[in-house]
PDB file of C-alpha atoms in Angstrom:
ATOM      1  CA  UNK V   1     104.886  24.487 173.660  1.00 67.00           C
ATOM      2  CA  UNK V   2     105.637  27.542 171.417  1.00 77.00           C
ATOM      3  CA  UNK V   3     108.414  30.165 173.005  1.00 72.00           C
ATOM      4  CA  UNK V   4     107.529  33.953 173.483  1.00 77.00           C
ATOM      5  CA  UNK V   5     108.652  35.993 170.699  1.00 83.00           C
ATOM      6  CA  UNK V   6     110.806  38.039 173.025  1.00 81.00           C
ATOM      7  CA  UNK V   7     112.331  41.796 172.078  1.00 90.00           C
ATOM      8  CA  UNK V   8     115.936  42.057 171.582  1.00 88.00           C
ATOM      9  CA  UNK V   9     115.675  43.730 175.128  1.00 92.00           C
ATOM     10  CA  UNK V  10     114.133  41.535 176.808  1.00 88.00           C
ATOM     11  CA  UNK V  11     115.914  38.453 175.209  1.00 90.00           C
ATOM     12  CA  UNK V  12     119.438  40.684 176.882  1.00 93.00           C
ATOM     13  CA  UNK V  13     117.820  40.874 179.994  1.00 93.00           C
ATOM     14  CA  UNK V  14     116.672  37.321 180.370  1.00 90.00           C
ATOM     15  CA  UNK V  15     120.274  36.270 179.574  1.00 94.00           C
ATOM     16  CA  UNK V  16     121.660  38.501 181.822  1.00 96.00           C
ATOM     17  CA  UNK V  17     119.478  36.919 184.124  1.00 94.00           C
ATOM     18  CA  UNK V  18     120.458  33.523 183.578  1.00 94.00           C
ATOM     19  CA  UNK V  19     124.019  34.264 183.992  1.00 97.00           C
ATOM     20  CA  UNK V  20     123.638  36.003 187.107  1.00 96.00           C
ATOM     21  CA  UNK V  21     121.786  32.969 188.551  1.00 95.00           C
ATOM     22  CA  UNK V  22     124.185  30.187 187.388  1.00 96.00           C
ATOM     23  CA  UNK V  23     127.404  32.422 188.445  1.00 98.00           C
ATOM     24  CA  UNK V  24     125.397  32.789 192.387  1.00 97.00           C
ATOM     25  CA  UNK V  25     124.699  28.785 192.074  1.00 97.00           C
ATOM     26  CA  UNK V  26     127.979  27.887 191.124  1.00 97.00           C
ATOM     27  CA  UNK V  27     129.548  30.110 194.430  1.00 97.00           C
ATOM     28  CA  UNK V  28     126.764  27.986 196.723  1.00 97.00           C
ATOM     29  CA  UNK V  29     128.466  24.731 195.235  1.00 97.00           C
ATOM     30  CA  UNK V  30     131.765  26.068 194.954  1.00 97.00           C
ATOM     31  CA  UNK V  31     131.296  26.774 199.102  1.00 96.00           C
ATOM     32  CA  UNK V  32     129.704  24.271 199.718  1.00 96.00           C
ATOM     33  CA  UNK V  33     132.653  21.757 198.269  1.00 95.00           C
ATOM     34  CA  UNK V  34     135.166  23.781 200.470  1.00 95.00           C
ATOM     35  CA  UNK V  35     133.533  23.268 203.707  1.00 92.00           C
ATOM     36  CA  UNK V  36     132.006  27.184 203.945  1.00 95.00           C
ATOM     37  CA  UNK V  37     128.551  26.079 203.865  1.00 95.00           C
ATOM     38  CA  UNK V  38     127.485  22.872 205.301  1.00 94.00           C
ATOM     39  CA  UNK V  39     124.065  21.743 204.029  1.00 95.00           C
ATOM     40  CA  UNK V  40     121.840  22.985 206.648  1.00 95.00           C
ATOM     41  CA  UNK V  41     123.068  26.181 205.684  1.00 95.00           C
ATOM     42  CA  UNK V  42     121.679  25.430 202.334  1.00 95.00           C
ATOM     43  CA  UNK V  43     118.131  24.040 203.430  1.00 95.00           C
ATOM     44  CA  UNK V  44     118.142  27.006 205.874  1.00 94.00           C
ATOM     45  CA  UNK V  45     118.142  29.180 202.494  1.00 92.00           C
ATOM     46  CA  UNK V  46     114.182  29.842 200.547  1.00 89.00           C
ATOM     47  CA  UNK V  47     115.578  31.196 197.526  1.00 92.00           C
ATOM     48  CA  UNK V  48     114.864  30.368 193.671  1.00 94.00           C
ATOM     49  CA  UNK V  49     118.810  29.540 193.070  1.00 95.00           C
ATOM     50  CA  UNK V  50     118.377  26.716 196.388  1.00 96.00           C
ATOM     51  CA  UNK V  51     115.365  25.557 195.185  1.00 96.00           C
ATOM     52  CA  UNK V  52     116.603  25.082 191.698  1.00 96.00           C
ATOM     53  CA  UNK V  53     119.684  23.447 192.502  1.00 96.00           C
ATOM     54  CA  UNK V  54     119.551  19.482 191.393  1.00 97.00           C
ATOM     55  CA  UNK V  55     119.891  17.012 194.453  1.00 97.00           C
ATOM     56  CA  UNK V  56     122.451  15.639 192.828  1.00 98.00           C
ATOM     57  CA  UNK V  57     124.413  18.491 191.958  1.00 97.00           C
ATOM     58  CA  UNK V  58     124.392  19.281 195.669  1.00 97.00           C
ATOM     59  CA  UNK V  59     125.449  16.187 196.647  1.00 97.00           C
ATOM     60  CA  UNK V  60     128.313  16.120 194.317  1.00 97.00           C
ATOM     61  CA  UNK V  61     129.433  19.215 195.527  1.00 96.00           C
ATOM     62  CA  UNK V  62     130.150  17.455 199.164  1.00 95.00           C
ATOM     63  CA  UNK V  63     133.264  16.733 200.080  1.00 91.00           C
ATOM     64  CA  UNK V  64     134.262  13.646 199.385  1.00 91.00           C
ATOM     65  CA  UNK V  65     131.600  12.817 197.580  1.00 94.00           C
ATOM     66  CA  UNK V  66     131.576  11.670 193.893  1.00 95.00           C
ATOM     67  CA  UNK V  67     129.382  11.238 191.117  1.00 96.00           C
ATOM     68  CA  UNK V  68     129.078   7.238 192.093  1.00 97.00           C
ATOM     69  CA  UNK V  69     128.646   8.079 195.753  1.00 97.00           C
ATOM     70  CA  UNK V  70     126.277  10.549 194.723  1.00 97.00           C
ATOM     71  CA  UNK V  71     123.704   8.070 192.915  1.00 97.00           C
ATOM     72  CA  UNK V  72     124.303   5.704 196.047  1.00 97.00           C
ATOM     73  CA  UNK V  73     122.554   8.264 198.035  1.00 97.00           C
ATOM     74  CA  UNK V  74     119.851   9.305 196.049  1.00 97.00           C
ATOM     75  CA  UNK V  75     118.851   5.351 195.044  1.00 97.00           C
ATOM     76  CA  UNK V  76     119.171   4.206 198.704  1.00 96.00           C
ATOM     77  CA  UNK V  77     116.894   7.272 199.941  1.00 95.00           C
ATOM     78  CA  UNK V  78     114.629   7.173 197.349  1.00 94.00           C
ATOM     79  CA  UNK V  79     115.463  10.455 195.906  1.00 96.00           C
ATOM     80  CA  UNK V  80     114.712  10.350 191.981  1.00 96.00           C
ATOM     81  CA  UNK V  81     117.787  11.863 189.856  1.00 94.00           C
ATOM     82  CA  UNK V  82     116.413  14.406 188.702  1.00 96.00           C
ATOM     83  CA  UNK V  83     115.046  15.825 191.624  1.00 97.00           C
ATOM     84  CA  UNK V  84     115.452  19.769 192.561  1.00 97.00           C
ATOM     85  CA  UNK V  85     116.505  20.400 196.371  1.00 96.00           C
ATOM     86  CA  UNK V  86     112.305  22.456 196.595  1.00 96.00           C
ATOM     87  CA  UNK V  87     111.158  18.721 195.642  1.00 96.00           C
ATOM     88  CA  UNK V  88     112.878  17.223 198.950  1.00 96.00           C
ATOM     89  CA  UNK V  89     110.086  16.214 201.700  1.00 94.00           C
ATOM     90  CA  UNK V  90     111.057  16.691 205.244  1.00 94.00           C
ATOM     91  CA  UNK V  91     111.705  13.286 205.605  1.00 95.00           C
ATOM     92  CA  UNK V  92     114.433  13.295 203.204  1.00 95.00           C
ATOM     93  CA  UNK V  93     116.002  16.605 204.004  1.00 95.00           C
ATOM     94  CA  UNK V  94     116.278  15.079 207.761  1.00 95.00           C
ATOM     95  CA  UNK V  95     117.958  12.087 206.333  1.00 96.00           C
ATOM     96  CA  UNK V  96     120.436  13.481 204.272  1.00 96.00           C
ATOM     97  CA  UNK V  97     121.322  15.946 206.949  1.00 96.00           C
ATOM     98  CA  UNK V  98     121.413  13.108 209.754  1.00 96.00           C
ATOM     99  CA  UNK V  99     124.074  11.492 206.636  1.00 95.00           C
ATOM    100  CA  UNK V 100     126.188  15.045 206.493  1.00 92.00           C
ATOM    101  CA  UNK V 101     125.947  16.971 209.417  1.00 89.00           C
ATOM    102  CA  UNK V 102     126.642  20.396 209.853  1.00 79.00           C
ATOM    103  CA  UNK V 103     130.581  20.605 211.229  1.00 71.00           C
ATOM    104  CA  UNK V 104     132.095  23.418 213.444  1.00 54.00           C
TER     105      UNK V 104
END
């Protein structure tokens, strides 16, 4: 697959893009890790950043959970690694919020 051959404007304004959307995902992880956001609160949210977001990433960013812990998860639900959080069937969104429920 060939890329576009983009204008020097529109190669800015994708990167400004790009920047913009890993700065707002890394806030959703950041509160998610601190306890601002519980996962429902993420599932709850339809946009491109949520949908985006790697399973795994998002599970890392739990407290108390780790990279090894992580995997654990994903293996014993049948989540592949490399799945994005749009890729999760209802089934596995229930589980995983059965696992971490929202606190408060």
């Amino acid at each position: 697959m060939t890329l576009p051959h983009l204008t020097a404007e529109a190669r800015s304004s994708a990167l400004k893009r790009a920047i913009a959307v890993r700065q707002e995902r890394a806030e959703l992880l950041a509160d998610l890790k601190a306890g601002r956001i519980s996962l429902q609160d993420v599932f709850r949210r339809s946009d491109p950043v949520v949908a985006r977001t790697s399973v795994r990433r998002l599970l890392e960013s739990l407290p108390r959970i780790g990279k090894i812990r992580a995997g654990q998860i994903l293996r014993e639900y049948g989540i592949s690694e490399t799945r994005r959080v749009r890729g999760l069937g209802a089934h596995q969104k229930s589980r995983l919020l059965t696992l971490f429920p929202a606190e408060g």
